[in-house]
Amino acid sequence: MSAIRTALVPVADVFALRHAVLRPGLPAGAAAFPEDAAPGTFHVAAYDERGAVRGCVTFLPEPLPGTGEPAYRFRGMAGDPAVRGLGYGVAVLRAGLAEAARRGAGLVWCNGRTGARGFYERHGFEARGEEFTVEGVGPHLVFTIKLAPSAGEGAGDGSVTGSP
């Protein structure tokens, strides 16, 4: 498989996949996040060779809960089930981490499904705190990762420094 193309996109470009994967059977509004249009929020899409969106994620500036430490949070990460395991999720995650680093983030976190723990840990994240339940979604953990300092806006590779 060739390299997966990713891009920063408007939320409209990722909304259908987010809704289909993360909120199936619910009204479309259930997949809308209050932060979708907030300052600093960005959305990443991964495309197949035909230009179809196969992976997506949304990043937003939000301090790490309980610490107030400046950070970026990501949510709404979804991969098309038809291509699961082919790298689209990894592609949007890496592109999002790189963009967050370019924007000055030193820490990124998410509320991730407990069942995805292996995925997050394989990519350098560490689980923090106790498991909790997101109503209607299921058990989750907070996952964090520290990012290498970026050389400034638009520079740097967003490389990971390891677990916090």
Tab-separated table of C-alpha atoms in Angstrom:
chain	number	residue	atom	x	y	z
A	1	MET	CA	0.000	0.000	0.000
A	2	SER	CA	1.298	3.453	-0.849
A	3	ALA	CA	1.547	6.270	1.675
A	4	ILE	CA	-1.812	7.410	2.971
A	5	ARG	CA	-2.618	11.022	2.129
A	6	THR	CA	-3.822	13.153	5.046
A	7	ALA	CA	-4.989	16.748	5.136
A	8	LEU	CA	-6.369	19.389	7.485
A	9	VAL	CA	-9.995	19.757	6.450
A	10	PRO	CA	-13.260	21.444	7.461
A	11	VAL	CA	-15.433	19.418	9.831
A	12	ALA	CA	-17.944	18.837	7.032
A	13	ASP	CA	-15.374	16.603	5.310
A	14	VAL	CA	-15.108	14.201	8.273
A	15	PHE	CA	-18.589	14.425	9.723
A	16	ALA	CA	-20.195	11.552	7.788
A	17	LEU	CA	-17.479	9.073	8.784
A	18	ARG	CA	-17.502	10.285	12.408
A	19	HIS	CA	-21.274	9.827	12.567
A	20	ALA	CA	-21.310	6.417	10.851
A	21	VAL	CA	-18.562	4.927	13.014
A	22	LEU	CA	-18.945	6.620	16.397
A	23	ARG	CA	-22.681	7.340	16.628
A	24	PRO	CA	-24.396	4.748	14.410
A	25	GLY	CA	-28.155	4.706	14.642
A	26	LEU	CA	-28.263	8.063	16.407
A	27	PRO	CA	-29.360	11.374	14.901
A	28	ALA	CA	-26.579	13.170	13.001
A	29	GLY	CA	-26.494	15.849	15.705
A	30	ALA	CA	-25.099	13.251	18.122
A	31	ALA	CA	-21.825	13.350	16.159
A	32	ALA	CA	-21.459	17.146	16.357
A	33	PHE	CA	-19.039	18.440	18.984
A	34	PRO	CA	-19.434	21.893	20.566
A	35	GLU	CA	-15.723	22.481	19.855
A	36	ASP	CA	-15.909	21.717	16.118
A	37	ALA	CA	-15.697	25.394	15.151
A	38	ALA	CA	-13.849	26.702	18.235
A	39	PRO	CA	-10.607	28.654	17.820
A	40	GLY	CA	-7.621	26.323	17.590
A	41	THR	CA	-9.669	23.252	16.650
A	42	PHE	CA	-8.542	21.337	13.582
A	43	HIS	CA	-9.757	18.239	11.760
A	44	VAL	CA	-7.634	15.663	9.942
A	45	ALA	CA	-8.822	13.296	7.207
A	46	ALA	CA	-7.050	10.324	5.630
A	47	TYR	CA	-7.933	9.433	2.059
A	48	ASP	CA	-7.818	6.255	0.017
A	49	GLU	CA	-6.485	6.222	-3.545
A	50	ARG	CA	-9.931	7.213	-4.893
A	51	GLY	CA	-10.173	10.240	-2.587
A	52	ALA	CA	-12.693	8.769	-0.123
A	53	VAL	CA	-12.280	9.720	3.543
A	54	ARG	CA	-11.294	6.526	5.373
A	55	GLY	CA	-10.062	7.967	8.684
A	56	CYS	CA	-10.630	11.132	10.697
A	57	VAL	CA	-9.864	12.861	13.969
A	58	THR	CA	-10.490	16.245	15.614
A	59	PHE	CA	-7.910	18.058	17.795
A	60	LEU	CA	-8.629	21.015	20.084
A	61	PRO	CA	-6.750	22.992	22.704
A	62	GLU	CA	-7.968	21.788	26.114
A	63	PRO	CA	-6.011	21.452	29.386
A	64	LEU	CA	-5.448	17.985	30.800
A	65	PRO	CA	-8.291	17.364	33.289
A	66	GLY	CA	-7.365	17.549	36.933
A	67	THR	CA	-4.048	19.244	36.224
A	68	GLY	CA	-4.808	22.361	34.213
A	69	GLU	CA	-1.660	21.546	32.212
A	70	PRO	CA	-1.865	23.105	28.724
A	71	ALA	CA	-2.534	20.439	26.126
A	72	TYR	CA	-4.385	19.461	23.000
A	73	ARG	CA	-7.180	16.920	23.226
A	74	PHE	CA	-8.315	14.752	20.369
A	75	ARG	CA	-11.694	13.182	19.900
A	76	GLY	CA	-13.893	11.817	17.162
A	77	MET	CA	-11.177	9.500	15.880
A	78	ALA	CA	-12.779	7.057	13.468
A	79	GLY	CA	-11.712	4.621	10.792
A	80	ASP	CA	-13.913	3.152	8.113
A	81	PRO	CA	-14.555	-0.478	9.174
A	82	ALA	CA	-14.056	-1.605	5.559
A	83	VAL	CA	-10.370	-0.635	5.763
A	84	ARG	CA	-9.677	-1.165	9.464
A	85	GLY	CA	-6.135	-2.303	10.111
A	86	LEU	CA	-4.745	-0.729	6.918
A	87	GLY	CA	-3.212	2.327	8.609
A	88	TYR	CA	-5.812	5.072	8.198
A	89	GLY	CA	-6.220	5.525	11.959
A	90	VAL	CA	-2.462	5.666	12.477
A	91	ALA	CA	-2.170	8.161	9.600
A	92	VAL	CA	-4.671	10.641	11.060
A	93	LEU	CA	-3.226	10.228	14.552
A	94	ARG	CA	0.343	10.932	13.365
A	95	ALA	CA	-0.751	13.873	11.212
A	96	GLY	CA	-2.754	15.313	14.114
A	97	LEU	CA	0.112	14.918	16.588
A	98	ALA	CA	2.479	16.627	14.141
A	99	GLU	CA	0.061	19.526	13.642
A	100	ALA	CA	-0.502	19.856	17.404
A	101	ALA	CA	3.287	20.034	17.890
A	102	ARG	CA	3.521	22.719	15.190
A	103	ARG	CA	0.906	24.661	17.144
A	104	GLY	CA	3.016	24.442	20.295
A	105	ALA	CA	1.492	21.464	22.086
A	106	GLY	CA	3.807	19.586	24.417
A	107	LEU	CA	1.090	17.231	25.634
A	108	VAL	CA	-1.850	15.554	23.885
A	109	TRP	CA	-4.611	13.571	25.550
A	110	CYS	CA	-7.875	11.815	24.809
A	111	ASN	CA	-10.675	9.892	26.432
A	112	GLY	CA	-10.142	6.604	24.618
A	113	ARG	CA	-12.236	3.487	24.622
A	114	THR	CA	-10.743	0.920	26.983
A	115	GLY	CA	-10.851	-1.636	24.155
A	116	ALA	CA	-8.428	0.562	22.166
A	117	ARG	CA	-5.800	0.605	24.930
A	118	GLY	CA	-3.389	-1.570	22.951
A	119	PHE	CA	-3.577	0.779	19.961
A	120	TYR	CA	-2.793	3.845	22.070
A	121	GLU	CA	0.030	2.168	23.969
A	122	ARG	CA	1.624	0.910	20.718
A	123	HIS	CA	1.754	4.542	19.624
A	124	GLY	CA	3.416	5.882	22.775
A	125	PHE	CA	0.406	6.829	24.892
A	126	GLU	CA	0.088	6.084	28.581
A	127	ALA	CA	-3.192	5.375	30.383
A	128	ARG	CA	-3.835	7.667	33.366
A	129	GLY	CA	-6.269	7.308	36.222
A	130	GLU	CA	-9.209	4.990	36.628
A	131	GLU	CA	-11.542	3.611	33.999
A	132	PHE	CA	-14.812	5.537	33.623
A	133	THR	CA	-17.957	5.059	31.577
A	134	VAL	CA	-19.159	7.449	28.895
A	135	GLU	CA	-22.936	7.179	28.902
A	136	GLY	CA	-24.182	5.373	25.821
A	137	VAL	CA	-20.630	4.676	24.585
A	138	GLY	CA	-18.922	2.479	27.181
A	139	PRO	CA	-15.756	2.215	29.285
A	140	HIS	CA	-12.928	4.704	28.694
A	141	LEU	CA	-9.513	5.721	30.008
A	142	VAL	CA	-7.573	8.969	29.698
A	143	PHE	CA	-4.524	8.478	27.456
A	144	THR	CA	-1.665	10.992	27.259
A	145	ILE	CA	1.465	11.469	25.186
A	146	LYS	CA	4.242	14.049	25.375
A	147	LEU	CA	5.426	15.604	22.135
A	148	ALA	CA	8.894	16.766	21.204
A	149	PRO	CA	9.210	20.551	21.166
A	150	SER	CA	8.590	22.026	17.746
A	151	ALA	CA	10.896	24.543	16.101
A	152	GLY	CA	7.940	26.880	15.698
A	153	GLU	CA	4.794	27.440	13.675
A	154	GLY	CA	4.813	25.267	10.586
A	155	ALA	CA	8.049	23.484	11.502
A	156	GLY	CA	8.965	20.305	13.324
A	157	ASP	CA	7.960	16.737	12.771
A	158	GLY	CA	5.715	16.249	15.799
A	159	SER	CA	7.843	13.357	16.957
A	160	VAL	CA	6.983	11.719	20.210
A	161	THR	CA	9.284	11.776	23.213
A	162	GLY	CA	7.665	8.858	25.013
A	163	SER	CA	5.274	8.435	27.877
A	164	PRO	CA	4.808	11.264	30.379
